[in-house]
mmCIF file of C-alpha atoms in Angstrom:
data_model
loop_
_atom_site.group_PDB
_atom_site.id
_atom_site.type_symbol
_atom_site.label_atom_id
_atom_site.label_comp_id
_atom_site.label_asym_id
_atom_site.label_seq_id
_atom_site.Cartn_x
_atom_site.Cartn_y
_atom_site.Cartn_z
ATOM 1 C CA MET A 1 27.155 19.795 -46.303
ATOM 2 C CA ASP A 2 27.986 21.513 -43.034
ATOM 3 C CA LEU A 3 25.829 20.168 -40.233
ATOM 4 C CA LYS A 4 24.380 22.646 -37.767
ATOM 5 C CA ARG A 5 25.186 22.363 -34.085
ATOM 6 C CA VAL A 6 22.226 21.500 -31.866
ATOM 7 C CA VAL A 7 21.683 22.807 -28.350
ATOM 8 C CA VAL A 8 19.102 22.392 -25.599
ATOM 9 C CA THR A 9 17.284 25.584 -24.586
ATOM 10 C CA GLY A 10 14.384 24.248 -22.507
ATOM 11 C CA ILE A 11 13.378 21.267 -20.377
ATOM 12 C CA GLY A 12 10.119 19.862 -19.027
ATOM 13 C CA ALA A 13 9.628 16.845 -16.768
ATOM 14 C CA LEU A 14 6.737 15.161 -15.006
ATOM 15 C CA THR A 15 8.039 12.175 -13.037
ATOM 16 C CA PRO A 16 7.341 10.015 -9.977
ATOM 17 C CA LEU A 17 9.827 12.246 -8.127
ATOM 18 C CA GLY A 18 7.955 15.479 -8.801
ATOM 19 C CA ASN A 19 5.833 17.428 -11.240
ATOM 20 C CA SER A 20 8.541 19.793 -12.503
ATOM 21 C CA VAL A 21 12.211 19.744 -13.483
ATOM 22 C CA PRO A 22 13.437 21.229 -10.157
ATOM 23 C CA GLU A 23 11.427 18.643 -8.180
ATOM 24 C CA TYR A 24 12.758 15.841 -10.392
ATOM 25 C CA TRP A 25 16.372 16.952 -9.950
ATOM 26 C CA HIS A 26 15.970 17.401 -6.190
ATOM 27 C CA GLY A 27 14.653 13.845 -5.909
ATOM 28 C CA LEU A 28 17.465 12.450 -8.045
ATOM 29 C CA ILE A 29 20.369 14.006 -6.213
ATOM 30 C CA HIS A 30 18.867 13.172 -2.818
ATOM 31 C CA GLY A 31 18.299 9.524 -3.683
ATOM 32 C CA VAL A 32 14.507 9.534 -3.317
ATOM 33 C CA SER A 33 12.469 6.505 -4.398
ATOM 34 C CA GLY A 34 9.251 7.187 -6.284
ATOM 35 C CA ALA A 35 7.829 3.717 -5.610
ATOM 36 C CA ASN A 36 4.783 3.006 -3.503
ATOM 37 C CA ALA A 37 1.553 1.009 -3.440
ATOM 38 C CA ILE A 38 -0.536 1.307 -6.606
ATOM 39 C CA THR A 39 -3.439 3.751 -6.281
ATOM 40 C CA LEU A 40 -4.567 3.972 -9.915
ATOM 41 C CA PHE A 41 -6.453 0.656 -9.693
ATOM 42 C CA ASP A 42 -7.115 -2.145 -7.224
ATOM 43 C CA ALA A 43 -3.962 -4.261 -7.493
ATOM 44 C CA SER A 44 -4.683 -6.487 -4.505
ATOM 45 C CA LYS A 45 -4.870 -9.659 -6.622
ATOM 46 C CA PHE A 46 -1.786 -8.908 -8.730
ATOM 47 C CA LYS A 47 1.685 -10.380 -8.278
ATOM 48 C CA THR A 48 3.054 -6.834 -8.249
ATOM 49 C CA ARG A 49 1.092 -4.320 -6.208
ATOM 50 C CA PHE A 50 3.356 -1.258 -6.377
ATOM 51 C CA ALA A 51 4.661 1.164 -8.982
ATOM 52 C CA CYS A 52 6.250 4.569 -9.451
ATOM 53 C CA GLU A 53 3.144 6.681 -9.978
ATOM 54 C CA LEU A 54 2.965 10.445 -10.376
ATOM 55 C CA LYS A 55 2.291 12.172 -7.063
ATOM 56 C CA SER A 56 -0.565 14.649 -6.571
ATOM 57 C CA PHE A 57 -1.115 14.955 -10.296
ATOM 58 C CA GLU A 58 -4.521 16.254 -11.298
ATOM 59 C CA PRO A 59 -4.744 16.928 -15.057
ATOM 60 C CA THR A 60 -7.448 19.561 -14.648
ATOM 61 C CA ASP A 61 -5.041 21.684 -12.619
ATOM 62 C CA PHE A 62 -3.331 22.302 -15.958
ATOM 63 C CA LEU A 63 -5.899 21.509 -18.643
ATOM 64 C CA ASP A 64 -9.462 22.498 -19.389
ATOM 65 C CA ARG A 65 -11.726 19.806 -17.954
ATOM 66 C CA LYS A 66 -13.679 19.301 -21.192
ATOM 67 C CA GLU A 67 -10.500 18.973 -23.245
ATOM 68 C CA ALA A 68 -8.804 16.700 -20.694
ATOM 69 C CA ARG A 69 -11.682 14.215 -21.023
ATOM 70 C CA LYS A 70 -10.823 13.816 -24.696
ATOM 71 C CA MET A 71 -7.289 12.651 -23.855
ATOM 72 C CA ASP A 72 -5.682 9.558 -22.428
ATOM 73 C CA ARG A 73 -3.459 10.101 -19.394
ATOM 74 C CA PHE A 74 -0.298 9.746 -21.503
ATOM 75 C CA THR A 75 -1.384 12.725 -23.609
ATOM 76 C CA GLN A 76 -2.362 14.768 -20.571
ATOM 77 C CA THR A 77 1.107 14.335 -19.086
ATOM 78 C CA ALA A 78 2.680 15.151 -22.444
ATOM 79 C CA LEU A 79 0.889 18.497 -22.604
ATOM 80 C CA VAL A 80 1.765 19.409 -19.030
ATOM 81 C CA CYS A 81 5.472 18.770 -19.497
ATOM 82 C CA SER A 82 5.400 20.607 -22.844
ATOM 83 C CA ASP A 83 4.088 23.710 -21.077
ATOM 84 C CA GLU A 84 7.066 23.680 -18.710
ATOM 85 C CA ALA A 85 9.575 23.101 -21.513
ATOM 86 C CA VAL A 86 8.169 25.789 -23.809
ATOM 87 C CA LYS A 87 8.091 28.305 -20.976
ATOM 88 C CA ASP A 88 11.646 27.377 -19.970
ATOM 89 C CA ALA A 89 12.834 27.922 -23.541
ATOM 90 C CA GLY A 90 11.046 31.265 -23.811
ATOM 91 C CA ILE A 91 9.324 30.461 -27.095
ATOM 92 C CA SER A 92 5.829 30.863 -28.487
ATOM 93 C CA LYS A 93 4.257 30.975 -31.934
ATOM 94 C CA GLU A 94 4.501 34.774 -31.701
ATOM 95 C CA THR A 95 8.244 34.878 -30.915
ATOM 96 C CA VAL A 96 9.533 32.254 -33.376
ATOM 97 C CA ASN A 97 8.501 31.131 -36.863
ATOM 98 C CA PRO A 98 5.913 28.412 -36.046
ATOM 99 C CA ASP A 99 6.439 26.781 -39.436
ATOM 100 C CA ARG A 100 10.036 26.042 -38.382
ATOM 101 C CA VAL A 101 9.186 24.530 -34.984
ATOM 102 C CA GLY A 102 8.436 20.808 -34.858
ATOM 103 C CA VAL A 103 7.310 18.207 -32.338
ATOM 104 C CA ILE A 104 8.651 14.647 -32.264
ATOM 105 C CA PHE A 105 7.070 13.042 -29.250
ATOM 106 C CA SER A 106 6.891 9.345 -28.497
ATOM 107 C CA SER A 107 5.323 6.654 -26.393
ATOM 108 C CA GLY A 108 6.112 2.988 -26.160
ATOM 109 C CA ILE A 109 2.496 1.882 -25.818
ATOM 110 C CA GLY A 110 0.226 4.940 -25.993
ATOM 111 C CA GLY A 111 -3.374 4.946 -24.800
ATOM 112 C CA LEU A 112 -3.546 1.560 -23.102
ATOM 113 C CA ILE A 113 -5.748 2.916 -20.306
ATOM 114 C CA THR A 114 -8.302 4.140 -22.830
ATOM 115 C CA PHE A 115 -8.145 0.880 -24.773
ATOM 116 C CA GLN A 116 -8.760 -1.182 -21.628
ATOM 117 C CA GLN A 117 -11.653 0.989 -20.510
ATOM 118 C CA GLU A 118 -13.439 0.942 -23.860
ATOM 119 C CA VAL A 119 -13.048 -2.783 -24.476
ATOM 120 C CA THR A 120 -14.045 -3.616 -20.894
ATOM 121 C CA GLU A 121 -17.237 -1.564 -21.201
ATOM 122 C CA PHE A 122 -18.070 -3.200 -24.522
ATOM 123 C CA ALA A 123 -17.548 -6.680 -23.019
ATOM 124 C CA LYS A 124 -19.974 -5.858 -20.194
ATOM 125 C CA GLY A 125 -22.748 -5.001 -22.625
ATOM 126 C CA ASP A 126 -25.041 -6.976 -24.919
ATOM 127 C CA GLY A 127 -22.789 -6.750 -27.933
ATOM 128 C CA THR A 128 -24.225 -3.483 -29.190
ATOM 129 C CA PRO A 129 -21.268 -1.301 -30.224
ATOM 130 C CA ARG A 130 -21.249 1.748 -27.974
ATOM 131 C CA PHE A 131 -17.820 3.339 -28.109
ATOM 132 C CA ASN A 132 -16.646 6.794 -27.136
ATOM 133 C CA PRO A 133 -16.197 8.871 -30.298
ATOM 134 C CA PHE A 134 -12.793 9.861 -28.934
ATOM 135 C CA PHE A 135 -11.715 6.220 -28.411
ATOM 136 C CA ILE A 136 -9.325 6.102 -31.371
ATOM 137 C CA PRO A 137 -7.952 9.669 -31.063
ATOM 138 C CA LYS A 138 -7.305 9.053 -27.357
ATOM 139 C CA MET A 139 -5.576 5.720 -27.954
ATOM 140 C CA ILE A 140 -3.211 6.295 -30.886
ATOM 141 C CA LEU A 141 0.255 7.107 -29.637
ATOM 142 C CA ASP A 142 1.023 9.808 -32.204
ATOM 143 C CA ILE A 143 -1.789 11.936 -30.788
ATOM 144 C CA ALA A 144 0.454 13.394 -28.078
ATOM 145 C CA ALA A 145 2.686 15.001 -30.716
ATOM 146 C CA GLY A 146 -0.380 16.305 -32.508
ATOM 147 C CA GLN A 147 -1.941 17.705 -29.345
ATOM 148 C CA ILE A 148 1.310 19.432 -28.366
ATOM 149 C CA SER A 149 1.526 21.117 -31.767
ATOM 150 C CA MET A 150 -2.087 22.284 -31.525
ATOM 151 C CA ARG A 151 -1.624 23.584 -27.987
ATOM 152 C CA HIS A 152 1.393 25.698 -28.902
ATOM 153 C CA GLY A 153 0.686 26.416 -32.572
ATOM 154 C CA PHE A 154 3.869 24.854 -33.950
ATOM 155 C CA ARG A 155 3.559 23.669 -37.559
ATOM 156 C CA GLY A 156 6.940 22.077 -38.320
ATOM 157 C CA PRO A 157 7.718 18.324 -38.558
ATOM 158 C CA ASN A 158 5.302 16.424 -36.326
ATOM 159 C CA TYR A 159 5.196 12.702 -35.602
ATOM 160 C CA ALA A 160 5.868 9.903 -33.130
ATOM 161 C CA VAL A 161 8.660 7.341 -33.042
ATOM 162 C CA VAL A 162 7.990 3.881 -31.601
ATOM 163 C CA SER A 163 10.692 1.530 -30.357
ATOM 164 C CA ALA A 164 9.356 0.349 -26.974
ATOM 165 C CA CYS A 165 11.574 1.645 -24.162
ATOM 166 C CA ALA A 166 13.978 3.319 -26.595
ATOM 167 C CA SER A 167 11.208 5.444 -28.142
ATOM 168 C CA SER A 168 11.951 8.863 -26.676
ATOM 169 C CA THR A 169 15.698 8.521 -27.277
ATOM 170 C CA HIS A 170 14.925 7.829 -30.913
ATOM 171 C CA ALA A 171 12.716 10.944 -30.840
ATOM 172 C CA ILE A 172 15.690 12.964 -29.580
ATOM 173 C CA MET A 173 17.882 11.447 -32.290
ATOM 174 C CA ASP A 174 15.400 12.294 -35.049
ATOM 175 C CA ALA A 175 15.053 15.854 -33.754
ATOM 176 C CA PHE A 176 18.841 16.180 -33.621
ATOM 177 C CA ASN A 177 19.207 15.018 -37.217
ATOM 178 C CA LEU A 178 16.414 17.197 -38.615
ATOM 179 C CA ILE A 179 17.791 20.307 -36.951
ATOM 180 C CA ARG A 180 21.384 19.748 -37.964
ATOM 181 C CA LEU A 181 20.215 19.139 -41.536
ATOM 182 C CA GLY A 182 18.399 22.484 -41.474
ATOM 183 C CA LYS A 183 14.883 21.027 -41.725
ATOM 184 C CA ALA A 184 13.707 22.908 -38.614
ATOM 185 C CA ASP A 185 14.969 25.607 -36.258
ATOM 186 C CA ILE A 186 13.482 24.125 -33.077
ATOM 187 C CA ILE A 187 12.001 20.734 -32.239
ATOM 188 C CA LEU A 188 10.240 19.722 -29.038
ATOM 189 C CA ALA A 189 11.414 16.144 -28.471
ATOM 190 C CA GLY A 190 10.520 13.598 -25.833
ATOM 191 C CA GLY A 191 7.962 11.064 -24.738
ATOM 192 C CA SER A 192 5.300 10.083 -22.243
ATOM 193 C CA GLU A 193 3.871 6.873 -20.826
ATOM 194 C CA SER A 194 1.070 5.930 -18.463
ATOM 195 C CA VAL A 195 0.077 2.265 -18.373
ATOM 196 C CA ILE A 196 -0.258 1.608 -14.638
ATOM 197 C CA LYS A 197 -3.522 -0.188 -15.102
ATOM 198 C CA GLU A 198 -4.690 -3.816 -14.968
ATOM 199 C CA ALA A 199 -3.631 -4.595 -18.542
ATOM 200 C CA GLY A 200 -0.234 -2.936 -18.191
ATOM 201 C CA VAL A 201 0.795 -4.393 -14.842
ATOM 202 C CA GLY A 202 -0.831 -7.755 -15.584
ATOM 203 C CA GLY A 203 0.891 -8.001 -18.950
ATOM 204 C CA PHE A 204 4.345 -7.317 -17.562
ATOM 205 C CA ASN A 205 3.642 -9.661 -14.641
ATOM 206 C CA ALA A 206 2.830 -12.434 -17.090
ATOM 207 C CA MET A 207 6.253 -11.886 -18.679
ATOM 208 C CA LYS A 208 7.872 -12.073 -15.235
ATOM 209 C CA ALA A 209 9.466 -8.696 -15.984
ATOM 210 C CA LEU A 210 8.350 -6.819 -12.845
ATOM 211 C CA SER A 211 9.767 -6.927 -9.337
ATOM 212 C CA GLU A 212 7.439 -8.633 -6.871
ATOM 213 C CA ARG A 213 9.010 -7.119 -3.755
ATOM 214 C CA ASN A 214 5.628 -6.031 -2.384
ATOM 215 C CA ASP A 215 6.855 -5.923 1.212
ATOM 216 C CA ASP A 216 9.365 -3.164 0.437
ATOM 217 C CA PRO A 217 8.453 -1.229 -2.733
ATOM 218 C CA GLN A 218 10.892 1.626 -2.216
ATOM 219 C CA THR A 219 13.883 -0.709 -2.415
ATOM 220 C CA ALA A 220 12.450 -2.910 -5.174
ATOM 221 C CA SER A 221 14.290 -1.260 -8.071
ATOM 222 C CA ARG A 222 17.820 -2.595 -7.478
ATOM 223 C CA PRO A 223 20.014 -2.139 -10.554
ATOM 224 C CA PHE A 224 23.288 -4.098 -10.270
ATOM 225 C CA ASP A 225 22.275 -5.682 -6.974
ATOM 226 C CA LYS A 226 22.675 -9.455 -6.701
ATOM 227 C CA ASP A 227 19.054 -9.833 -5.566
ATOM 228 C CA ARG A 228 17.377 -7.724 -8.275
ATOM 229 C CA ASP A 229 14.172 -9.388 -9.422
ATOM 230 C CA GLY A 230 12.773 -7.173 -12.184
ATOM 231 C CA PHE A 231 11.909 -3.571 -12.938
ATOM 232 C CA VAL A 232 9.416 -1.254 -11.263
ATOM 233 C CA ILE A 233 6.935 0.234 -13.702
ATOM 234 C CA GLY A 234 6.637 4.035 -13.725
ATOM 235 C CA GLU A 235 4.734 6.802 -15.493
ATOM 236 C CA GLY A 236 5.414 10.340 -16.588
ATOM 237 C CA ALA A 237 6.709 12.522 -19.395
ATOM 238 C CA GLY A 238 9.727 14.545 -20.422
ATOM 239 C CA MET A 239 10.700 17.016 -23.123
ATOM 240 C CA LEU A 240 13.813 18.704 -24.472
ATOM 241 C CA VAL A 241 13.527 21.881 -26.518
ATOM 242 C CA MET A 242 16.262 21.348 -29.105
ATOM 243 C CA GLU A 243 17.422 24.182 -31.310
ATOM 244 C CA SER A 244 20.072 25.012 -33.868
ATOM 245 C CA LEU A 245 22.894 26.931 -32.256
ATOM 246 C CA GLU A 246 22.663 29.825 -34.701
ATOM 247 C CA HIS A 247 18.931 30.226 -34.072
ATOM 248 C CA ALA A 248 19.398 30.062 -30.297
ATOM 249 C CA ILE A 249 22.111 32.714 -30.396
ATOM 250 C CA ALA A 250 20.078 34.953 -32.707
ATOM 251 C CA ARG A 251 17.138 35.038 -30.308
ATOM 252 C CA GLY A 252 19.295 35.331 -27.177
ATOM 253 C CA ALA A 253 18.220 31.969 -25.754
ATOM 254 C CA ASN A 254 19.617 30.432 -22.602
ATOM 255 C CA ILE A 255 21.738 27.529 -23.840
ATOM 256 C CA VAL A 256 21.750 24.697 -21.305
ATOM 257 C CA CYS A 257 23.984 22.192 -23.103
ATOM 258 C CA GLU A 258 24.769 20.736 -26.521
ATOM 259 C CA ILE A 259 23.643 17.495 -28.145
ATOM 260 C CA ALA A 260 26.872 15.988 -29.466
ATOM 261 C CA GLY A 261 25.737 12.795 -31.171
ATOM 262 C CA ALA A 262 23.229 9.970 -31.311
ATOM 263 C CA GLY A 263 23.107 6.408 -32.532
ATOM 264 C CA ALA A 264 20.755 3.472 -33.080
ATOM 265 C CA THR A 265 21.258 -0.267 -33.565
ATOM 266 C CA ALA A 266 19.417 -3.574 -33.246
ATOM 267 C CA ASP A 267 20.302 -6.697 -31.276
ATOM 268 C CA ALA A 268 18.677 -8.989 -33.859
ATOM 269 C CA HIS A 269 18.571 -11.542 -31.060
ATOM 270 C CA HIS A 270 15.337 -11.974 -29.045
ATOM 271 C CA ILE A 271 11.947 -10.298 -28.584
ATOM 272 C CA THR A 272 12.615 -9.359 -24.939
ATOM 273 C CA ALA A 273 16.026 -10.601 -23.770
ATOM 274 C CA PRO A 274 19.167 -8.551 -24.474
ATOM 275 C CA HIS A 275 22.110 -10.036 -26.326
ATOM 276 C CA PRO A 276 24.083 -11.848 -23.588
ATOM 277 C CA GLU A 277 27.316 -10.076 -24.497
ATOM 278 C CA GLY A 278 25.587 -6.757 -25.059
ATOM 279 C CA LEU A 279 26.423 -6.722 -28.774
ATOM 280 C CA GLY A 280 23.724 -4.236 -29.775
ATOM 281 C CA ALA A 281 24.486 -2.048 -26.770
ATOM 282 C CA LYS A 282 28.185 -2.071 -27.614
ATOM 283 C CA ASN A 283 27.501 -1.197 -31.237
ATOM 284 C CA VAL A 284 25.169 1.682 -30.371
ATOM 285 C CA MET A 285 27.686 3.262 -28.002
ATOM 286 C CA PHE A 286 30.413 3.011 -30.650
ATOM 287 C CA ALA A 287 28.037 4.508 -33.213
ATOM 288 C CA THR A 288 27.102 7.390 -30.918
ATOM 289 C CA LEU A 289 30.721 8.221 -30.111
ATOM 290 C CA ASP A 290 31.533 8.123 -33.817
ATOM 291 C CA ASP A 291 28.590 10.394 -34.653
ATOM 292 C CA ALA A 292 29.788 12.880 -32.037
ATOM 293 C CA GLY A 293 33.406 12.696 -33.202
ATOM 294 C CA MET A 294 34.389 11.832 -29.634
ATOM 295 C CA LYS A 295 36.624 9.260 -27.971
ATOM 296 C CA PRO A 296 35.632 7.055 -25.035
ATOM 297 C CA GLU A 297 37.911 9.170 -22.832
ATOM 298 C CA ASP A 298 35.727 12.220 -23.506
ATOM 299 C CA ILE A 299 32.793 10.734 -21.550
ATOM 300 C CA ASP A 300 32.586 11.239 -17.780
ATOM 301 C CA TYR A 301 29.172 9.795 -16.947
ATOM 302 C CA ILE A 302 26.879 7.095 -18.326
ATOM 303 C CA ASN A 303 23.214 7.014 -17.384
ATOM 304 C CA VAL A 304 22.622 3.349 -18.112
ATOM 305 C CA HIS A 305 19.434 1.614 -19.165
ATOM 306 C CA GLY A 306 19.894 -0.354 -15.930
ATOM 307 C CA THR A 307 16.390 -1.716 -15.424
ATOM 308 C CA SER A 308 17.130 -4.011 -12.449
ATOM 309 C CA THR A 309 16.616 -7.202 -14.447
ATOM 310 C CA PRO A 310 18.992 -10.153 -14.009
ATOM 311 C CA LEU A 311 20.079 -10.342 -17.666
ATOM 312 C CA GLY A 312 19.889 -6.724 -18.771
ATOM 313 C CA ASP A 313 22.164 -5.160 -16.170
ATOM 314 C CA ILE A 314 25.019 -7.584 -16.774
ATOM 315 C CA SER A 315 24.887 -7.416 -20.574
ATOM 316 C CA GLU A 316 24.973 -3.601 -20.523
ATOM 317 C CA VAL A 317 27.970 -3.519 -18.198
ATOM 318 C CA ARG A 318 29.804 -5.979 -20.442
ATOM 319 C CA ALA A 319 29.114 -3.679 -23.374
ATOM 320 C CA ILE A 320 30.405 -0.635 -21.473
ATOM 321 C CA GLN A 321 33.639 -2.405 -20.617
ATOM 322 C CA ALA A 322 34.077 -3.498 -24.232
ATOM 323 C CA VAL A 323 33.610 0.064 -25.493
ATOM 324 C CA PHE A 324 35.455 2.039 -22.827
ATOM 325 C CA GLY A 325 38.241 -0.344 -21.854
ATOM 326 C CA GLU A 326 40.387 0.967 -19.032
ATOM 327 C CA HIS A 327 38.552 4.297 -19.110
ATOM 328 C CA ALA A 328 35.497 2.461 -17.768
ATOM 329 C CA TYR A 329 37.112 2.713 -14.328
ATOM 330 C CA ASN A 330 37.201 6.525 -14.615
ATOM 331 C CA LEU A 331 33.489 6.768 -15.399
ATOM 332 C CA ASN A 332 30.598 7.416 -13.116
ATOM 333 C CA ILE A 333 27.817 4.976 -13.970
ATOM 334 C CA SER A 334 24.338 5.200 -12.516
ATOM 335 C CA SER A 335 20.808 3.987 -13.082
ATOM 336 C CA THR A 336 18.246 6.617 -12.167
ATOM 337 C CA LYS A 337 15.573 3.935 -12.665
ATOM 338 C CA SER A 338 16.454 2.917 -9.116
ATOM 339 C CA MET A 339 14.525 6.066 -8.134
ATOM 340 C CA THR A 340 12.026 6.776 -10.928
ATOM 341 C CA GLY A 341 11.223 3.230 -11.898
ATOM 342 C CA HIS A 342 11.030 2.381 -15.593
ATOM 343 C CA LEU A 343 8.972 4.893 -17.563
ATOM 344 C CA LEU A 344 9.013 2.680 -20.664
ATOM 345 C CA GLY A 345 8.646 4.937 -23.725
ATOM 346 C CA ALA A 346 9.407 8.032 -21.627
ATOM 347 C CA ALA A 347 12.496 6.515 -19.985
ATOM 348 C CA GLY A 348 14.941 7.776 -22.594
ATOM 349 C CA VAL A 349 14.006 11.430 -22.347
ATOM 350 C CA ILE A 350 13.793 11.665 -18.569
ATOM 351 C CA GLU A 351 17.190 9.974 -18.352
ATOM 352 C CA ALA A 352 18.561 12.314 -21.008
ATOM 353 C CA ILE A 353 17.287 15.154 -18.815
ATOM 354 C CA ALA A 354 19.189 13.624 -15.892
ATOM 355 C CA CYS A 355 22.294 13.805 -18.097
ATOM 356 C CA VAL A 356 21.543 17.413 -19.075
ATOM 357 C CA LEU A 357 21.312 18.366 -15.407
ATOM 358 C CA ALA A 358 24.410 16.370 -14.499
ATOM 359 C CA VAL A 359 26.377 18.240 -17.186
ATOM 360 C CA LYS A 360 24.898 21.575 -16.123
ATOM 361 C CA ASN A 361 25.460 21.136 -12.385
ATOM 362 C CA ASP A 362 28.522 18.837 -12.321
ATOM 363 C CA ILE A 363 26.697 16.357 -10.110
ATOM 364 C CA VAL A 364 26.111 12.684 -10.916
ATOM 365 C CA PRO A 365 22.839 11.274 -9.511
ATOM 366 C CA PRO A 366 23.167 7.971 -7.666
ATOM 367 C CA THR A 367 22.059 4.385 -8.050
ATOM 368 C CA ILE A 368 20.127 3.672 -4.869
ATOM 369 C CA ASN A 369 19.017 0.341 -3.366
ATOM 370 C CA HIS A 370 22.344 -1.464 -3.524
ATOM 371 C CA PHE A 371 22.667 -4.037 -0.769
ATOM 372 C CA THR A 372 24.578 -7.041 -2.116
ATOM 373 C CA ASP A 373 27.367 -7.083 -4.699
ATOM 374 C CA ASP A 374 26.784 -9.167 -7.820
ATOM 375 C CA GLU A 375 29.863 -11.314 -8.386
ATOM 376 C CA GLY A 376 29.155 -11.091 -12.130
ATOM 377 C CA LEU A 377 29.948 -7.347 -12.121
ATOM 378 C CA ASP A 378 33.391 -5.786 -11.825
ATOM 379 C CA PRO A 379 33.633 -4.290 -8.303
ATOM 380 C CA LYS A 380 36.141 -1.678 -9.505
ATOM 381 C CA LEU A 381 33.500 0.087 -11.598
ATOM 382 C CA ASN A 382 31.916 3.175 -10.031
ATOM 383 C CA PHE A 383 28.157 2.615 -10.026
ATOM 384 C CA THR A 384 27.638 5.742 -7.880
ATOM 385 C CA PHE A 385 25.858 3.718 -5.221
ATOM 386 C CA TRP A 386 23.564 5.521 -2.792
ATOM 387 C CA LYS A 387 24.949 9.079 -2.918
ATOM 388 C CA ALA A 388 25.235 11.676 -5.665
ATOM 389 C CA GLN A 389 28.826 12.547 -6.533
ATOM 390 C CA LYS A 390 30.233 15.921 -7.459
ATOM 391 C CA ARG A 391 32.632 15.899 -10.397
ATOM 392 C CA THR A 392 33.171 17.803 -13.597
ATOM 393 C CA VAL A 393 30.865 16.246 -16.183
ATOM 394 C CA ARG A 394 32.129 17.337 -19.591
ATOM 395 C CA ALA A 395 29.927 14.868 -21.414
ATOM 396 C CA ALA A 396 27.348 12.242 -20.503
ATOM 397 C CA LEU A 397 26.042 9.257 -22.448
ATOM 398 C CA SER A 398 22.452 8.062 -22.034
ATOM 399 C CA ASN A 399 21.554 4.482 -23.048
ATOM 400 C CA THR A 400 18.072 3.104 -23.723
ATOM 401 C CA PHE A 401 17.122 -0.349 -24.985
ATOM 402 C CA GLY A 402 13.679 -1.640 -25.954
ATOM 403 C CA PHE A 403 11.858 -4.949 -26.387
ATOM 404 C CA GLY A 404 12.461 -6.091 -29.935
ATOM 405 C CA GLY A 405 16.175 -5.428 -29.597
ATOM 406 C CA HIS A 406 16.035 -1.666 -30.252
ATOM 407 C CA ASN A 407 19.009 0.320 -28.936
ATOM 408 C CA ALA A 408 19.448 4.102 -28.882
ATOM 409 C CA SER A 409 22.006 6.356 -27.238
ATOM 410 C CA VAL A 410 22.647 10.085 -27.092
ATOM 411 C CA ILE A 411 25.623 12.152 -25.905
ATOM 412 C CA ILE A 412 25.064 15.439 -24.086
ATOM 413 C CA LYS A 413 28.009 17.763 -23.469
ATOM 414 C CA LYS A 414 28.789 21.170 -22.042
ATOM 415 C CA TYR A 415 28.221 23.983 -24.486
ATOM 416 C CA SER A 416 31.171 26.125 -25.503
ATOM 417 C CA ALA A 417 31.111 28.804 -28.148
#
């Protein structure tokens, strides 16, 4: 069968760099760090006392107070970014067929804040079960997709995809496949995460996954730097409004870019560590190029997973060099996690949005916080250190990898009729 082409017609983002897409993009291209001391709980006794939190975000500025109380923070952020994306796309249940509009929206962990609060309160009591009747609906990670559909009245395919930090890229991939197969006209795809709480930070601390650079939080996320010591946890949400090309043209939509291809693989190696030679990462990039019908030379920019961990950064670069060969030296490579921190299940979509905006504006956002070269990395590669670079970006590849060995990539390219 002939597969439909899939385009992006709307974007929404709520990140540590700002509470809208323009604020996010401004922060990216100006090399702003979203890291600072944790305010969402008392972290004074924790090994890591900083994070990339949302700034000046008050859910009730956007949501009815009574309804907001029935939602975990990850769902609140999901709804806020969905409002921006839907408005940007110019759609509503009155202007499109709501039965043909779906929502595939992910989270890596879901309502951890709610879970911690409810269990903590129970543990303080006498054993009598007194739980909030909204405990389970607030906690389950598919509820964000459900709440988005209810808010906007869209009745097409609706579910969540879970693959740790690759979750929202898998959501984009599923949306891409459903649309090109003709199962929906439009799908709102993305993810949200908010676990900056005792259980979240403490859990990652126990794994020794987080940076402990408490004396200088804003330079703590150091992808590709010799002295990187772990990732900086972040929170937020992002959404792409994805649409079949024929439907977008028929309704006169503003087409931002095209989704060219997507791929998924597994490392089959370790619960948290990447394959040392980047085997799964290499395979997923090959699969994504093949799905898009593109050659390595067609890619101008890679937004890497680049978490600022000692093992992960090197294995991903090895995979890039294996896939792109000599063309690797013509690429711009950058890790926007150096600015946003790691948004876990939402990382894939906000980094895909960075690629969308790079393709749209022909600007590559930088990797900040580079101080010392890592002798294990090829110095001839262009990691776009410190400053955004202007160049024609015909196509960009976004990589995301999750605990459990889950790998997902997506290619975003300029739209041409």
